[in-house]
Amino acid sequence: MDIQHLVDRLEDLIDEGRHIAFSKFTMIDEEHALEIIDQMRISVPEQIEKASRMINQRDRMMAQANEEATRIVELARERSQELVERDAIVQTAHNRAKNIIDQAHREADQVRAEADAYVLQVLKELEAQLIKNLTVTRNGIAKVVDEREAAQAHVHAAHEPAAAPNSAPVSAELAEQSVEVRSIAAK
């Protein structure tokens, strides 16, 4: 599946979440979000596999170019041998053979350069897309962490005047959740 589509689905899930009144927080379906993230993890290797296929295609093109160059060189050798056998045009034969070989090398170099440029362009586009998707994912994680921390601070501030013995377990639980979210965000 296209990684961009998965990022859009994750964004839609956040947009469709239920907003908590008087706050900037949104509740989302955690299971659905984790499912999308798992699909993203699967999709990234697919993109890498696509780049690998393109590299293999470039290698095949280069092999074909080398075969063609070899064929042209062999034809040039055969032609030059025929020309050498003719005493009157020996020098011309050498020059023509050299030109044919040089042309074959230039054509092979050109094919290699074009194949390399194409693969480089595709890999750069893939890199840009992966960086964009990684940025979106990191921003989403950071937003969720910031919102959770703000919610914990808000809950803590709301319960602080009535410092009851029961508030300590709730604060400890929120602190544990914050540490879990931070460790997930760090990964």
Tab-separated table of C-alpha atoms in Angstrom, residues 5-161:
chain	number	residue	atom	x	y	z
A	5	HIS	CA	-2.186	6.880	1.555
A	6	LEU	CA	-1.444	5.436	5.002
A	7	VAL	CA	-0.328	8.821	6.291
A	8	ASP	CA	-3.570	10.323	4.950
A	9	ARG	CA	-5.579	7.601	6.722
A	10	LEU	CA	-3.780	8.337	9.999
A	11	GLU	CA	-4.477	12.034	9.592
A	12	ASP	CA	-8.161	11.284	8.851
A	13	LEU	CA	-8.343	9.127	11.978
A	14	ILE	CA	-7.087	12.050	14.062
A	15	ASP	CA	-9.467	14.465	12.320
A	16	GLU	CA	-12.413	12.122	12.917
A	17	GLY	CA	-11.558	11.622	16.590
A	18	ARG	CA	-13.807	12.984	19.285
A	19	HIS	CA	-12.615	16.365	20.528
A	20	ILE	CA	-12.594	16.877	24.283
A	21	ALA	CA	-14.518	19.977	25.250
A	22	PHE	CA	-12.536	22.995	26.462
A	23	SER	CA	-9.202	21.430	25.470
A	24	LYS	CA	-7.076	20.815	22.434
A	25	PHE	CA	-7.232	17.065	22.963
A	26	THR	CA	-8.801	14.508	20.685
A	27	MET	CA	-9.636	10.911	21.535
A	28	ILE	CA	-8.878	8.450	18.741
A	29	ASP	CA	-9.316	4.730	18.266
A	30	GLU	CA	-5.948	3.458	19.488
A	31	GLU	CA	-6.364	0.033	17.859
A	32	HIS	CA	-7.115	1.613	14.476
A	33	ALA	CA	-4.137	3.991	14.797
A	34	LEU	CA	-1.794	1.128	15.674
A	35	GLU	CA	-3.144	-0.880	12.722
A	36	ILE	CA	-2.326	1.985	10.355
A	37	ILE	CA	1.149	2.350	11.858
A	38	ASP	CA	1.735	-1.414	11.377
A	39	GLN	CA	0.690	-1.053	7.729
A	40	MET	CA	3.160	1.831	7.401
A	41	ARG	CA	5.926	-0.407	8.728
A	42	ILE	CA	5.042	-2.984	6.083
A	43	SER	CA	4.772	-0.380	3.302
A	44	VAL	CA	8.237	1.155	3.789
A	45	PRO	CA	10.043	-2.112	2.878
A	46	GLU	CA	7.806	-2.291	-0.215
A	47	GLN	CA	9.106	1.121	-1.265
A	48	ILE	CA	12.663	-0.082	-0.701
A	49	GLU	CA	11.903	-3.221	-2.743
A	50	LYS	CA	10.625	-0.973	-5.543
A	51	ALA	CA	13.910	0.953	-5.496
A	52	SER	CA	15.790	-2.359	-5.547
A	53	ARG	CA	13.814	-3.458	-8.602
A	54	MET	CA	14.755	-0.197	-10.304
A	55	ILE	CA	18.415	-0.799	-9.512
A	56	ASN	CA	18.103	-4.324	-10.963
A	57	GLN	CA	16.459	-2.846	-14.056
A	58	ARG	CA	19.351	-0.401	-14.383
A	59	ASP	CA	21.811	-3.306	-14.066
A	60	ARG	CA	19.968	-5.212	-16.817
A	61	MET	CA	20.087	-2.128	-19.030
A	62	MET	CA	23.808	-1.813	-18.372
A	63	ALA	CA	24.317	-5.509	-19.157
A	64	GLN	CA	22.421	-5.066	-22.429
A	65	ALA	CA	24.525	-2.017	-23.236
A	66	ASN	CA	27.688	-4.000	-22.504
A	67	GLU	CA	26.470	-6.855	-24.713
A	68	GLU	CA	25.714	-4.404	-27.483
A	69	ALA	CA	29.109	-2.774	-27.047
A	70	THR	CA	30.785	-6.198	-27.146
A	71	ARG	CA	28.851	-7.102	-30.276
A	72	ILE	CA	29.810	-3.819	-31.926
A	73	VAL	CA	33.447	-4.284	-30.913
A	74	GLU	CA	33.408	-7.843	-32.287
A	75	LEU	CA	31.886	-6.602	-35.527
A	76	ALA	CA	34.543	-3.908	-35.639
A	77	ARG	CA	37.286	-6.489	-35.154
A	78	GLU	CA	35.881	-8.689	-37.879
A	79	ARG	CA	35.561	-5.719	-40.180
A	80	SER	CA	39.052	-4.506	-39.385
A	81	GLN	CA	40.449	-8.012	-40.051
A	82	GLU	CA	38.820	-7.974	-43.459
A	83	LEU	CA	40.255	-4.549	-44.155
A	84	VAL	CA	43.731	-5.571	-42.993
A	85	GLU	CA	43.680	-8.336	-45.535
A	86	ARG	CA	43.399	-5.696	-48.203
A	87	ASP	CA	46.844	-4.204	-48.543
A	88	ALA	CA	45.793	-0.944	-50.143
A	89	ILE	CA	43.535	0.240	-47.328
A	90	VAL	CA	45.230	-1.080	-44.182
A	91	GLN	CA	45.578	2.342	-42.563
A	92	THR	CA	41.979	3.264	-43.312
A	93	ALA	CA	40.828	-0.012	-41.780
A	94	HIS	CA	42.638	0.702	-38.521
A	95	ASN	CA	41.169	4.176	-38.310
A	96	ARG	CA	37.639	2.983	-39.041
A	97	ALA	CA	37.901	0.153	-36.523
A	98	LYS	CA	39.132	2.574	-33.884
A	99	ASN	CA	36.262	4.959	-34.635
A	100	ILE	CA	33.703	2.153	-34.397
A	101	ILE	CA	35.138	0.994	-31.057
A	102	ASP	CA	35.237	4.559	-29.742
A	103	GLN	CA	31.634	5.116	-30.842
A	104	ALA	CA	30.575	1.863	-29.167
A	105	HIS	CA	32.248	2.940	-25.932
A	106	ARG	CA	30.629	6.378	-26.114
A	107	GLU	CA	27.204	4.839	-26.673
A	108	ALA	CA	27.703	2.368	-23.816
A	109	ASP	CA	28.852	5.196	-21.531
A	110	GLN	CA	25.831	7.256	-22.510
A	111	VAL	CA	23.437	4.377	-21.760
A	112	ARG	CA	25.129	3.815	-18.385
A	113	ALA	CA	24.949	7.529	-17.541
A	114	GLU	CA	21.257	7.706	-18.451
A	115	ALA	CA	20.463	4.585	-16.410
A	116	ASP	CA	22.382	5.944	-13.411
A	117	ALA	CA	20.633	9.319	-13.676
A	118	TYR	CA	17.224	7.638	-13.787
A	119	VAL	CA	17.926	5.415	-10.765
A	120	LEU	CA	19.377	8.369	-8.850
A	121	GLN	CA	16.270	10.446	-9.565
A	122	VAL	CA	13.942	7.662	-8.415
A	123	LEU	CA	15.973	7.050	-5.261
A	124	LYS	CA	16.001	10.777	-4.438
A	125	GLU	CA	12.230	10.927	-4.851
A	126	LEU	CA	11.851	7.876	-2.612
A	127	GLU	CA	14.169	9.445	-0.040
A	128	ALA	CA	12.182	12.695	-0.071
A	129	GLN	CA	8.907	10.788	0.367
A	130	LEU	CA	10.325	8.711	3.228
A	131	ILE	CA	11.673	11.833	4.963
A	132	LYS	CA	8.299	13.546	4.562
A	133	ASN	CA	6.461	10.534	5.971
A	134	LEU	CA	8.930	10.214	8.844
A	135	THR	CA	8.462	13.909	9.662
A	136	VAL	CA	4.674	13.560	9.634
A	137	THR	CA	4.892	10.503	11.889
A	138	ARG	CA	7.300	12.187	14.310
A	139	ASN	CA	5.130	15.306	14.426
A	140	GLY	CA	2.090	13.144	15.179
A	141	ILE	CA	3.921	11.348	17.966
A	142	ALA	CA	5.187	14.635	19.394
A	143	LYS	CA	1.671	16.104	19.286
A	144	VAL	CA	0.199	13.113	21.113
A	145	VAL	CA	2.985	13.253	23.734
A	146	ASP	CA	2.554	17.021	24.208
A	147	GLU	CA	-1.209	16.688	24.525
A	148	ARG	CA	-0.894	13.869	27.029
A	149	GLU	CA	1.612	15.860	29.096
A	150	ALA	CA	-0.648	18.911	28.991
A	151	ALA	CA	-3.613	16.762	30.038
A	152	GLN	CA	-1.625	15.315	32.908
A	153	ALA	CA	-0.561	18.792	33.990
A	154	HIS	CA	-4.177	19.951	33.780
A	155	VAL	CA	-5.427	16.975	35.782
A	156	HIS	CA	-2.657	17.454	38.304
A	157	ALA	CA	-3.440	21.178	38.640
A	158	ALA	CA	-7.160	20.481	39.030
A	159	HIS	CA	-6.548	17.993	41.832
A	160	GLU	CA	-3.763	19.899	43.577
A	161	PRO	CA	-5.919	22.081	45.948
